[in-house]
JSON list of C-alpha atoms and ligand atoms in Angstrom, two decimals:
[
{"chain": "A", "resi": 1, "resn": "MET", "atom": "CA", "xyz": [-50.43, -10.94, -65.37]},
{"chain": "A", "resi": 2, "resn": "ILE", "atom": "CA", "xyz": [-52.47, -8.51, -67.49]},
{"chain": "A", "resi": 3, "resn": "GLU", "atom": "CA", "xyz": [-51.65, -7.32, -70.98]},
{"chain": "A", "resi": 4, "resn": "VAL", "atom": "CA", "xyz": [-53.23, -4.00, -71.99]},
{"chain": "A", "resi": 5, "resn": "LYS", "atom": "CA", "xyz": [-52.47, -2.56, -75.42]},
{"chain": "A", "resi": 6, "resn": "ARG", "atom": "CA", "xyz": [-54.13, 0.83, -75.13]},
{"chain": "A", "resi": 7, "resn": "PRO", "atom": "CA", "xyz": [-55.33, 2.90, -72.17]},
{"chain": "A", "resi": 8, "resn": "GLN", "atom": "CA", "xyz": [-58.76, 1.97, -70.87]},
{"chain": "A", "resi": 9, "resn": "ILE", "atom": "CA", "xyz": [-61.43, 3.96, -69.05]},
{"chain": "A", "resi": 10, "resn": "ALA", "atom": "CA", "xyz": [-63.10, 2.04, -66.20]},
{"chain": "A", "resi": 11, "resn": "PRO", "atom": "CA", "xyz": [-66.36, 3.80, -65.29]},
{"chain": "A", "resi": 12, "resn": "SER", "atom": "CA", "xyz": [-67.22, 3.76, -61.60]},
{"chain": "A", "resi": 13, "resn": "VAL", "atom": "CA", "xyz": [-70.88, 3.05, -60.97]},
{"chain": "A", "resi": 14, "resn": "LEU", "atom": "CA", "xyz": [-70.66, 5.13, -57.78]},
{"chain": "A", "resi": 15, "resn": "SER", "atom": "CA", "xyz": [-71.90, 8.12, -59.79]},
{"chain": "A", "resi": 16, "resn": "ALA", "atom": "CA", "xyz": [-74.47, 6.20, -61.87]},
{"chain": "A", "resi": 17, "resn": "ASP", "atom": "CA", "xyz": [-78.25, 6.55, -61.64]},
{"chain": "A", "resi": 18, "resn": "PHE", "atom": "CA", "xyz": [-79.07, 3.29, -59.81]},
{"chain": "A", "resi": 19, "resn": "SER", "atom": "CA", "xyz": [-82.74, 3.55, -60.76]},
{"chain": "A", "resi": 20, "resn": "ARG", "atom": "CA", "xyz": [-81.70, 2.73, -64.34]},
{"chain": "A", "resi": 21, "resn": "LEU", "atom": "CA", "xyz": [-78.40, 0.93, -63.87]},
{"chain": "A", "resi": 22, "resn": "GLY", "atom": "CA", "xyz": [-78.91, -1.63, -66.67]},
{"chain": "A", "resi": 23, "resn": "GLU", "atom": "CA", "xyz": [-79.47, 1.16, -69.20]},
{"chain": "A", "resi": 24, "resn": "GLN", "atom": "CA", "xyz": [-76.47, 3.10, -67.91]},
{"chain": "A", "resi": 25, "resn": "ILE", "atom": "CA", "xyz": [-74.19, 0.06, -68.18]},
{"chain": "A", "resi": 26, "resn": "GLN", "atom": "CA", "xyz": [-75.38, -0.59, -71.76]},
{"chain": "A", "resi": 27, "resn": "SER", "atom": "CA", "xyz": [-74.52, 3.00, -72.58]},
{"chain": "A", "resi": 28, "resn": "VAL", "atom": "CA", "xyz": [-70.91, 2.70, -71.28]},
{"chain": "A", "resi": 29, "resn": "VAL", "atom": "CA", "xyz": [-70.48, -0.46, -73.34]},
{"chain": "A", "resi": 30, "resn": "GLN", "atom": "CA", "xyz": [-71.71, 1.46, -76.42]},
{"chain": "A", "resi": 31, "resn": "GLY", "atom": "CA", "xyz": [-69.09, 4.09, -75.62]},
{"chain": "A", "resi": 32, "resn": "GLY", "atom": "CA", "xyz": [-66.29, 1.46, -75.63]},
{"chain": "A", "resi": 33, "resn": "GLY", "atom": "CA", "xyz": [-66.27, 0.50, -71.93]},
{"chain": "A", "resi": 34, "resn": "GLU", "atom": "CA", "xyz": [-64.75, -2.92, -71.15]},
{"chain": "A", "resi": 35, "resn": "VAL", "atom": "CA", "xyz": [-64.19, -2.76, -67.42]},
{"chain": "A", "resi": 36, "resn": "LEU", "atom": "CA", "xyz": [-66.65, -1.62, -64.76]},
{"chain": "A", "resi": 37, "resn": "HIS", "atom": "CA", "xyz": [-65.23, -0.25, -61.46]},
{"chain": "A", "resi": 38, "resn": "LEU", "atom": "CA", "xyz": [-67.28, -1.11, -58.36]},
{"chain": "A", "resi": 39, "resn": "ASP", "atom": "CA", "xyz": [-66.60, 1.01, -55.25]},
{"chain": "A", "resi": 40, "resn": "VAL", "atom": "CA", "xyz": [-67.46, -1.02, -52.15]},
{"chain": "A", "resi": 41, "resn": "MET", "atom": "CA", "xyz": [-67.48, 1.07, -48.95]},
{"chain": "A", "resi": 42, "resn": "ASP", "atom": "CA", "xyz": [-68.30, -0.06, -45.45]},
{"chain": "A", "resi": 43, "resn": "GLY", "atom": "CA", "xyz": [-68.73, 3.19, -43.48]},
{"chain": "A", "resi": 44, "resn": "HIS", "atom": "CA", "xyz": [-65.79, 2.12, -41.33]},
{"chain": "A", "resi": 45, "resn": "TYR", "atom": "CA", "xyz": [-62.62, 2.04, -43.45]},
{"chain": "A", "resi": 46, "resn": "VAL", "atom": "CA", "xyz": [-64.06, 5.07, -45.31]},
{"chain": "A", "resi": 47, "resn": "PRO", "atom": "CA", "xyz": [-66.78, 7.40, -44.03]},
{"chain": "A", "resi": 48, "resn": "ASN", "atom": "CA", "xyz": [-69.32, 6.38, -46.67]},
{"chain": "A", "resi": 49, "resn": "LEU", "atom": "CA", "xyz": [-71.50, 3.34, -47.36]},
{"chain": "A", "resi": 50, "resn": "THR", "atom": "CA", "xyz": [-72.27, 1.92, -50.76]},
{"chain": "A", "resi": 51, "resn": "PHE", "atom": "CA", "xyz": [-73.05, -1.67, -51.74]},
{"chain": "A", "resi": 52, "resn": "GLY", "atom": "CA", "xyz": [-71.81, -5.26, -51.41]},
{"chain": "A", "resi": 53, "resn": "PRO", "atom": "CA", "xyz": [-71.87, -8.58, -53.24]},
{"chain": "A", "resi": 54, "resn": "LEU", "atom": "CA", "xyz": [-75.69, -8.57, -53.77]},
{"chain": "A", "resi": 55, "resn": "LEU", "atom": "CA", "xyz": [-75.54, -5.65, -56.17]},
{"chain": "A", "resi": 56, "resn": "ILE", "atom": "CA", "xyz": [-72.44, -7.06, -57.85]},
{"chain": "A", "resi": 57, "resn": "LYS", "atom": "CA", "xyz": [-74.31, -10.33, -58.42]},
{"chain": "A", "resi": 58, "resn": "ALA", "atom": "CA", "xyz": [-77.14, -8.37, -60.08]},
{"chain": "A", "resi": 59, "resn": "ILE", "atom": "CA", "xyz": [-74.69, -6.39, -62.24]},
{"chain": "A", "resi": 60, "resn": "ARG", "atom": "CA", "xyz": [-73.01, -9.69, -63.23]},
{"chain": "A", "resi": 61, "resn": "LYS", "atom": "CA", "xyz": [-76.37, -10.73, -64.78]},
{"chain": "A", "resi": 62, "resn": "MET", "atom": "CA", "xyz": [-76.63, -7.42, -66.67]},
{"chain": "A", "resi": 63, "resn": "THR", "atom": "CA", "xyz": [-73.26, -7.41, -68.48]},
{"chain": "A", "resi": 64, "resn": "ASP", "atom": "CA", "xyz": [-70.22, -9.34, -69.70]},
{"chain": "A", "resi": 65, "resn": "MET", "atom": "CA", "xyz": [-67.94, -6.42, -68.82]},
{"chain": "A", "resi": 66, "resn": "VAL", "atom": "CA", "xyz": [-64.93, -7.17, -66.64]},
{"chain": "A", "resi": 67, "resn": "LEU", "atom": "CA", "xyz": [-66.02, -6.40, -63.07]},
{"chain": "A", "resi": 68, "resn": "GLU", "atom": "CA", "xyz": [-63.40, -4.78, -60.89]},
{"chain": "A", "resi": 69, "resn": "SER", "atom": "CA", "xyz": [-64.28, -4.54, -57.17]},
{"chain": "A", "resi": 70, "resn": "HIS", "atom": "CA", "xyz": [-62.43, -1.87, -55.20]},
{"chain": "A", "resi": 71, "resn": "LEU", "atom": "CA", "xyz": [-62.84, -2.93, -51.57]},
{"chain": "A", "resi": 72, "resn": "MET", "atom": "CA", "xyz": [-62.72, 0.09, -49.22]},
{"chain": "A", "resi": 73, "resn": "ILE", "atom": "CA", "xyz": [-63.65, -2.10, -46.26]},
{"chain": "A", "resi": 74, "resn": "SER", "atom": "CA", "xyz": [-62.08, -3.29, -43.00]},
{"chain": "A", "resi": 75, "resn": "GLU", "atom": "CA", "xyz": [-61.16, -6.99, -42.83]},
{"chain": "A", "resi": 76, "resn": "PRO", "atom": "CA", "xyz": [-61.63, -7.70, -46.58]},
{"chain": "A", "resi": 77, "resn": "ASP", "atom": "CA", "xyz": [-60.32, -11.27, -46.05]},
{"chain": "A", "resi": 78, "resn": "LYS", "atom": "CA", "xyz": [-63.68, -12.23, -44.56]},
{"chain": "A", "resi": 79, "resn": "TYR", "atom": "CA", "xyz": [-65.62, -11.15, -47.65]},
{"chain": "A", "resi": 80, "resn": "ILE", "atom": "CA", "xyz": [-63.32, -11.81, -50.64]},
{"chain": "A", "resi": 81, "resn": "GLU", "atom": "CA", "xyz": [-64.92, -15.16, -51.43]},
{"chain": "A", "resi": 82, "resn": "SER", "atom": "CA", "xyz": [-68.41, -13.65, -51.55]},
{"chain": "A", "resi": 83, "resn": "PHE", "atom": "CA", "xyz": [-67.26, -10.84, -53.86]},
{"chain": "A", "resi": 84, "resn": "ILE", "atom": "CA", "xyz": [-65.67, -13.35, -56.23]},
{"chain": "A", "resi": 85, "resn": "LYS", "atom": "CA", "xyz": [-68.70, -15.70, -56.11]},
{"chain": "A", "resi": 86, "resn": "ALA", "atom": "CA", "xyz": [-70.86, -12.67, -56.95]},
{"chain": "A", "resi": 87, "resn": "GLY", "atom": "CA", "xyz": [-68.91, -12.21, -60.15]},
{"chain": "A", "resi": 88, "resn": "SER", "atom": "CA", "xyz": [-65.90, -9.96, -59.49]},
{"chain": "A", "resi": 89, "resn": "ASP", "atom": "CA", "xyz": [-63.13, -10.66, -62.01]},
{"chain": "A", "resi": 90, "resn": "ILE", "atom": "CA", "xyz": [-60.64, -8.37, -60.23]},
{"chain": "A", "resi": 91, "resn": "VAL", "atom": "CA", "xyz": [-60.44, -7.61, -56.54]},
{"chain": "A", "resi": 92, "resn": "LEU", "atom": "CA", "xyz": [-58.47, -4.56, -55.28]},
{"chain": "A", "resi": 93, "resn": "VAL", "atom": "CA", "xyz": [-57.62, -4.20, -51.60]},
{"chain": "A", "resi": 94, "resn": "HIS", "atom": "CA", "xyz": [-55.91, -1.59, -49.43]},
{"chain": "A", "resi": 95, "resn": "PRO", "atom": "CA", "xyz": [-52.79, -3.16, -47.82]},
{"chain": "A", "resi": 96, "resn": "SER", "atom": "CA", "xyz": [-53.47, -1.68, -44.37]},
{"chain": "A", "resi": 97, "resn": "THR", "atom": "CA", "xyz": [-56.81, -3.59, -44.21]},
{"chain": "A", "resi": 98, "resn": "CYS", "atom": "CA", "xyz": [-55.22, -6.99, -44.79]},
{"chain": "A", "resi": 99, "resn": "GLY", "atom": "CA", "xyz": [-54.01, -9.36, -42.06]},
{"chain": "A", "resi": 100, "resn": "SER", "atom": "CA", "xyz": [-51.22, -10.53, -44.39]},
{"chain": "A", "resi": 101, "resn": "VAL", "atom": "CA", "xyz": [-51.04, -8.80, -47.76]},
{"chain": "A", "resi": 102, "resn": "SER", "atom": "CA", "xyz": [-49.44, -11.86, -49.37]},
{"chain": "A", "resi": 103, "resn": "ASP", "atom": "CA", "xyz": [-52.14, -14.15, -48.02]},
{"chain": "A", "resi": 104, "resn": "THR", "atom": "CA", "xyz": [-54.89, -11.86, -49.22]},
{"chain": "A", "resi": 105, "resn": "LEU", "atom": "CA", "xyz": [-53.40, -11.65, -52.75]},
{"chain": "A", "resi": 106, "resn": "GLN", "atom": "CA", "xyz": [-53.02, -15.41, -52.77]},
{"chain": "A", "resi": 107, "resn": "GLN", "atom": "CA", "xyz": [-56.61, -15.93, -51.57]},
{"chain": "A", "resi": 108, "resn": "ILE", "atom": "CA", "xyz": [-57.96, -13.72, -54.38]},
{"chain": "A", "resi": 109, "resn": "LYS", "atom": "CA", "xyz": [-55.90, -15.57, -57.02]},
{"chain": "A", "resi": 110, "resn": "THR", "atom": "CA", "xyz": [-56.76, -19.04, -55.71]},
{"chain": "A", "resi": 111, "resn": "LEU", "atom": "CA", "xyz": [-60.41, -18.18, -55.98]},
{"chain": "A", "resi": 112, "resn": "GLY", "atom": "CA", "xyz": [-59.89, -17.36, -59.65]},
{"chain": "A", "resi": 113, "resn": "ALA", "atom": "CA", "xyz": [-59.80, -13.56, -59.75]},
{"chain": "A", "resi": 114, "resn": "ARG", "atom": "CA", "xyz": [-56.99, -11.09, -60.48]},
{"chain": "A", "resi": 115, "resn": "ALA", "atom": "CA", "xyz": [-55.53, -9.37, -57.46]},
{"chain": "A", "resi": 116, "resn": "GLY", "atom": "CA", "xyz": [-54.47, -5.77, -56.94]},
{"chain": "A", "resi": 117, "resn": "LEU", "atom": "CA", "xyz": [-53.27, -3.38, -54.25]},
{"chain": "A", "resi": 118, "resn": "VAL", "atom": "CA", "xyz": [-54.42, 0.21, -53.70]},
{"chain": "A", "resi": 119, "resn": "VAL", "atom": "CA", "xyz": [-52.26, 3.08, -52.45]},
{"chain": "A", "resi": 120, "resn": "ASN", "atom": "CA", "xyz": [-53.85, 6.11, -50.80]},
{"chain": "A", "resi": 121, "resn": "PRO", "atom": "CA", "xyz": [-52.59, 9.74, -51.26]},
{"chain": "A", "resi": 122, "resn": "ASP", "atom": "CA", "xyz": [-51.12, 9.72, -47.75]},
{"chain": "A", "resi": 123, "resn": "GLU", "atom": "CA", "xyz": [-49.25, 6.46, -48.32]},
{"chain": "A", "resi": 124, "resn": "SER", "atom": "CA", "xyz": [-45.94, 5.86, -50.06]},
{"chain": "A", "resi": 125, "resn": "LEU", "atom": "CA", "xyz": [-45.88, 3.90, -53.30]},
{"chain": "A", "resi": 126, "resn": "SER", "atom": "CA", "xyz": [-43.04, 1.93, -51.74]},
{"chain": "A", "resi": 127, "resn": "ILE", "atom": "CA", "xyz": [-45.55, -0.06, -49.62]},
{"chain": "A", "resi": 128, "resn": "VAL", "atom": "CA", "xyz": [-46.32, -2.23, -52.66]},
{"chain": "A", "resi": 129, "resn": "GLU", "atom": "CA", "xyz": [-42.70, -2.99, -53.56]},
{"chain": "A", "resi": 130, "resn": "PRO", "atom": "CA", "xyz": [-42.50, -6.25, -51.58]},
{"chain": "A", "resi": 131, "resn": "PHE", "atom": "CA", "xyz": [-45.57, -7.59, -53.43]},
{"chain": "A", "resi": 132, "resn": "LEU", "atom": "CA", "xyz": [-44.78, -6.73, -57.05]},
{"chain": "A", "resi": 133, "resn": "LYS", "atom": "CA", "xyz": [-44.28, -10.34, -58.02]},
{"chain": "A", "resi": 134, "resn": "GLU", "atom": "CA", "xyz": [-47.59, -11.42, -56.37]},
{"chain": "A", "resi": 135, "resn": "MET", "atom": "CA", "xyz": [-49.94, -8.69, -57.63]},
{"chain": "A", "resi": 136, "resn": "ASP", "atom": "CA", "xyz": [-51.60, -8.26, -61.03]},
{"chain": "A", "resi": 137, "resn": "GLN", "atom": "CA", "xyz": [-52.57, -4.63, -60.59]},
{"chain": "A", "resi": 138, "resn": "LEU", "atom": "CA", "xyz": [-51.68, -1.41, -58.78]},
{"chain": "A", "resi": 139, "resn": "LEU", "atom": "CA", "xyz": [-54.37, 1.21, -58.20]},
{"chain": "A", "resi": 140, "resn": "ILE", "atom": "CA", "xyz": [-53.12, 4.65, -57.19]},
{"chain": "A", "resi": 141, "resn": "MET", "atom": "CA", "xyz": [-55.74, 6.84, -55.47]},
{"chain": "A", "resi": 142, "resn": "SER", "atom": "CA", "xyz": [-55.59, 10.40, -56.74]},
{"chain": "A", "resi": 143, "resn": "VAL", "atom": "CA", "xyz": [-58.20, 11.49, -54.16]},
{"chain": "A", "resi": 144, "resn": "VAL", "atom": "CA", "xyz": [-58.82, 10.47, -50.54]},
{"chain": "A", "resi": 145, "resn": "PRO", "atom": "CA", "xyz": [-61.08, 7.40, -50.88]},
{"chain": "A", "resi": 146, "resn": "GLY", "atom": "CA", "xyz": [-64.69, 7.70, -49.86]},
{"chain": "A", "resi": 147, "resn": "PHE", "atom": "CA", "xyz": [-66.51, 9.94, -52.30]},
{"chain": "A", "resi": 148, "resn": "GLY", "atom": "CA", "xyz": [-66.84, 10.62, -56.01]},
{"chain": "A", "resi": 149, "resn": "GLY", "atom": "CA", "xyz": [-66.51, 14.09, -57.57]},
{"chain": "A", "resi": 150, "resn": "GLN", "atom": "CA", "xyz": [-63.32, 15.21, -55.75]},
{"chain": "A", "resi": 151, "resn": "SER", "atom": "CA", "xyz": [-60.42, 17.11, -57.33]},
{"chain": "A", "resi": 152, "resn": "PHE", "atom": "CA", "xyz": [-57.44, 15.23, -58.79]},
{"chain": "A", "resi": 153, "resn": "MET", "atom": "CA", "xyz": [-54.24, 15.37, -56.59]},
{"chain": "A", "resi": 154, "resn": "PRO", "atom": "CA", "xyz": [-51.29, 15.43, -59.06]},
{"chain": "A", "resi": 155, "resn": "GLU", "atom": "CA", "xyz": [-48.70, 15.04, -56.29]},
{"chain": "A", "resi": 156, "resn": "VAL", "atom": "CA", "xyz": [-49.63, 11.34, -55.86]},
{"chain": "A", "resi": 157, "resn": "LEU", "atom": "CA", "xyz": [-47.64, 10.68, -58.99]},
{"chain": "A", "resi": 158, "resn": "ASN", "atom": "CA", "xyz": [-44.35, 12.33, -57.85]},
{"chain": "A", "resi": 159, "resn": "ASP", "atom": "CA", "xyz": [-42.58, 9.05, -57.07]},
{"chain": "A", "resi": 160, "resn": "LEU", "atom": "CA", "xyz": [-44.16, 7.05, -59.89]},
{"chain": "A", "resi": 161, "resn": "PRO", "atom": "CA", "xyz": [-41.34, 7.31, -62.48]},
{"chain": "A", "resi": 162, "resn": "ASP", "atom": "CA", "xyz": [-39.03, 5.29, -60.21]},
{"chain": "A", "resi": 163, "resn": "LEU", "atom": "CA", "xyz": [-41.60, 2.54, -59.88]},
{"chain": "A", "resi": 164, "resn": "ILE", "atom": "CA", "xyz": [-42.59, 2.23, -63.57]},
{"chain": "A", "resi": 165, "resn": "PRO", "atom": "CA", "xyz": [-39.67, -0.07, -64.64]},
{"chain": "A", "resi": 166, "resn": "GLU", "atom": "CA", "xyz": [-40.55, -2.46, -61.83]},
{"chain": "A", "resi": 167, "resn": "LEU", "atom": "CA", "xyz": [-44.25, -2.46, -62.78]},
{"chain": "A", "resi": 168, "resn": "VAL", "atom": "CA", "xyz": [-43.34, -3.16, -66.40]},
{"chain": "A", "resi": 169, "resn": "LYS", "atom": "CA", "xyz": [-40.88, -5.89, -65.44]},
{"chain": "A", "resi": 170, "resn": "ASN", "atom": "CA", "xyz": [-43.46, -7.63, -63.27]},
{"chain": "A", "resi": 171, "resn": "ARG", "atom": "CA", "xyz": [-46.28, -6.95, -65.75]},
{"chain": "A", "resi": 172, "resn": "VAL", "atom": "CA", "xyz": [-48.38, -5.17, -63.13]},
{"chain": "A", "resi": 173, "resn": "LEU", "atom": "CA", "xyz": [-51.22, -3.14, -64.66]},
{"chain": "A", "resi": 174, "resn": "LEU", "atom": "CA", "xyz": [-51.25, 0.48, -63.49]},
{"chain": "A", "resi": 175, "resn": "GLU", "atom": "CA", "xyz": [-54.49, 2.22, -62.77]},
{"chain": "A", "resi": 176, "resn": "ILE", "atom": "CA", "xyz": [-55.46, 5.57, -61.29]},
{"chain": "A", "resi": 177, "resn": "ASP", "atom": "CA", "xyz": [-58.68, 6.51, -59.46]},
{"chain": "A", "resi": 178, "resn": "GLY", "atom": "CA", "xyz": [-60.10, 9.88, -58.51]},
{"chain": "A", "resi": 179, "resn": "GLY", "atom": "CA", "xyz": [-60.73, 13.20, -60.27]},
{"chain": "A", "resi": 180, "resn": "ILE", "atom": "CA", "xyz": [-60.18, 11.78, -63.74]},
{"chain": "A", "resi": 181, "resn": "ASN", "atom": "CA", "xyz": [-61.94, 13.85, -66.40]},
{"chain": "A", "resi": 182, "resn": "VAL", "atom": "CA", "xyz": [-61.38, 15.53, -69.79]},
{"chain": "A", "resi": 183, "resn": "ASP", "atom": "CA", "xyz": [-59.22, 18.23, -68.13]},
{"chain": "A", "resi": 184, "resn": "THR", "atom": "CA", "xyz": [-56.94, 15.92, -66.12]},
{"chain": "A", "resi": 185, "resn": "ILE", "atom": "CA", "xyz": [-56.45, 13.00, -68.55]},
{"chain": "A", "resi": 186, "resn": "PRO", "atom": "CA", "xyz": [-54.21, 14.90, -71.02]},
{"chain": "A", "resi": 187, "resn": "SER", "atom": "CA", "xyz": [-51.69, 15.67, -68.26]},
{"chain": "A", "resi": 188, "resn": "LEU", "atom": "CA", "xyz": [-51.32, 11.92, -67.69]},
{"chain": "A", "resi": 189, "resn": "HIS", "atom": "CA", "xyz": [-50.13, 11.04, -71.18]},
{"chain": "A", "resi": 190, "resn": "HIS", "atom": "CA", "xyz": [-46.82, 9.14, -71.07]},
{"chain": "A", "resi": 191, "resn": "SER", "atom": "CA", "xyz": [-47.30, 8.51, -67.33]},
{"chain": "A", "resi": 192, "resn": "GLY", "atom": "CA", "xyz": [-47.41, 4.77, -67.92]},
{"chain": "A", "resi": 193, "resn": "ILE", "atom": "CA", "xyz": [-51.01, 4.51, -66.67]},
{"chain": "A", "resi": 194, "resn": "ASN", "atom": "CA", "xyz": [-52.94, 1.71, -68.35]},
{"chain": "A", "resi": 195, "resn": "ARG", "atom": "CA", "xyz": [-56.41, 2.26, -66.91]},
{"chain": "A", "resi": 196, "resn": "PHE", "atom": "CA", "xyz": [-58.27, 5.37, -65.71]},
{"chain": "A", "resi": 197, "resn": "VAL", "atom": "CA", "xyz": [-61.19, 5.04, -63.30]},
{"chain": "A", "resi": 198, "resn": "ALA", "atom": "CA", "xyz": [-63.83, 7.76, -63.96]},
{"chain": "A", "resi": 199, "resn": "GLY", "atom": "CA", "xyz": [-67.07, 8.18, -62.04]},
{"chain": "A", "resi": 200, "resn": "SER", "atom": "CA", "xyz": [-68.59, 11.65, -62.28]},
{"chain": "A", "resi": 201, "resn": "ALA", "atom": "CA", "xyz": [-66.94, 12.27, -65.66]},
{"chain": "A", "resi": 202, "resn": "VAL", "atom": "CA", "xyz": [-68.90, 9.32, -67.15]},
{"chain": "A", "resi": 203, "resn": "PHE", "atom": "CA", "xyz": [-72.20, 9.44, -65.24]},
{"chain": "A", "resi": 204, "resn": "ASN", "atom": "CA", "xyz": [-73.48, 13.01, -65.25]},
{"chain": "A", "resi": 205, "resn": "LYS", "atom": "CA", "xyz": [-76.25, 15.22, -66.56]},
{"chain": "A", "resi": 206, "resn": "HIS", "atom": "CA", "xyz": [-74.19, 16.86, -69.32]},
{"chain": "A", "resi": 207, "resn": "ASP", "atom": "CA", "xyz": [-74.16, 13.95, -71.73]},
{"chain": "A", "resi": 208, "resn": "SER", "atom": "CA", "xyz": [-74.83, 10.22, -72.03]},
{"chain": "A", "resi": 209, "resn": "PRO", "atom": "CA", "xyz": [-72.39, 7.72, -70.51]},
{"chain": "A", "resi": 210, "resn": "ALA", "atom": "CA", "xyz": [-71.62, 6.56, -74.07]},
{"chain": "A", "resi": 211, "resn": "ASN", "atom": "CA", "xyz": [-70.66, 10.01, -75.28]},
{"chain": "A", "resi": 212, "resn": "ASN", "atom": "CA", "xyz": [-68.69, 10.77, -72.11]},
{"chain": "A", "resi": 213, "resn": "MET", "atom": "CA", "xyz": [-66.81, 7.50, -72.46]},
{"chain": "A", "resi": 214, "resn": "LYS", "atom": "CA", "xyz": [-65.95, 8.27, -76.08]},
{"chain": "A", "resi": 215, "resn": "ALA", "atom": "CA", "xyz": [-64.64, 11.72, -75.17]},
{"chain": "A", "resi": 216, "resn": "LEU", "atom": "CA", "xyz": [-62.49, 10.27, -72.37]},
{"chain": "A", "resi": 217, "resn": "LEU", "atom": "CA", "xyz": [-61.18, 7.42, -74.46]},
{"chain": "A", "resi": 218, "resn": "ASN", "atom": "CA", "xyz": [-60.13, 9.81, -77.23]},
{"chain": "A", "resi": 219, "resn": "LEU", "atom": "CA", "xyz": [-58.20, 11.88, -74.72]},
{"chain": "A", "resi": 220, "resn": "ALA", "atom": "CA", "xyz": [-56.59, 8.85, -73.05]},
{"chain": "A", "resi": 221, "resn": "ILE", "atom": "CA", "xyz": [-54.75, 7.95, -76.20]},
{"chain": "A", "resi": 222, "resn": "PRO", "atom": "CA", "xyz": [-51.90, 10.36, -76.87]},
{"chain": "A", "resi": 223, "resn": "ALA", "atom": "CA", "xyz": [-52.20, 12.09, -80.25]},
{"chain": "B", "resi": 301, "resn": "DX5", "atom": "C1", "xyz": [-63.45, 7.14, -54.48]},
{"chain": "B", "resi": 301, "resn": "DX5", "atom": "C2", "xyz": [-63.67, 6.01, -55.49]},
{"chain": "B", "resi": 301, "resn": "DX5", "atom": "C3", "xyz": [-63.62, 6.36, -56.90]},
{"chain": "B", "resi": 301, "resn": "DX5", "atom": "C4", "xyz": [-64.71, 7.36, -57.31]},
{"chain": "B", "resi": 301, "resn": "DX5", "atom": "C5", "xyz": [-64.17, 8.15, -58.47]},
{"chain": "B", "resi": 301, "resn": "DX5", "atom": "O1", "xyz": [-63.31, 6.61, -53.20]},
{"chain": "B", "resi": 301, "resn": "DX5", "atom": "O2", "xyz": [-62.69, 4.98, -55.26]},
{"chain": "B", "resi": 301, "resn": "DX5", "atom": "O3", "xyz": [-63.65, 5.19, -57.71]},
{"chain": "B", "resi": 301, "resn": "DX5", "atom": "O4", "xyz": [-65.88, 6.74, -57.71]},
{"chain": "B", "resi": 301, "resn": "DX5", "atom": "O5", "xyz": [-65.02, 9.15, -58.68]},
{"chain": "B", "resi": 301, "resn": "DX5", "atom": "P1", "xyz": [-64.65, 10.44, -59.57]},
{"chain": "B", "resi": 301, "resn": "DX5", "atom": "O6", "xyz": [-64.20, 9.96, -60.93]},
{"chain": "B", "resi": 301, "resn": "DX5", "atom": "O7", "xyz": [-65.91, 11.22, -59.61]},
{"chain": "B", "resi": 301, "resn": "DX5", "atom": "O8", "xyz": [-63.53, 11.14, -58.86]},
{"chain": "B", "resi": 302, "resn": "ZN", "atom": "ZN1", "xyz": [-62.51, 3.25, -56.72]}
]
């Protein structure tokens, strides 16, 4: 059960400069960041490879931010314990990768983290309905998972209005991931989204992560 009073921006380190990661994380904190989104990819469930628990353990030493691990991997059940031991506060899994979705959610919670499910653009939001009482968080992908810097797909939200009352009733935090930037956030006001993942809109050459965070946070809160 997660209570969020105002929309949050969760920067994804996928687009960060890993040669100065500590500095970049300090900058997002300066800009008001509270949650760091960690995109774990195995080159199998998605056609890209990133990092695993070793890097998360190092990041855990760098910051007190809430660490949210988005597991884009096959057979996550095998690795959940190591991600939580490394310091993940939240673990998000794709239902199709779980042996039993209920068991996976339970495993995450028993190990002391918050548990969430992720829905891809080619999946129906209805796949999470049986688990609303067991999950803390729903992450809707607004791009095909695998890479940062893709364009936002507005159609993934077509069926969301019907689900919102159920999410509210079950106190499930609603998050969106992919193509979030200063142009797309304003269209999401009043959508019921509590947390916006942003990678390339936070870590880029145009401005510092702190300034990019501030700009996104200002736009996330309806005027
Ligand atoms: C995509 C990842 C996203 C990605 C978002 O598979 O799950 O978290 O980093 O990147 P942007 O914000 O650049 O679309
Ligand atoms: Zn992600």
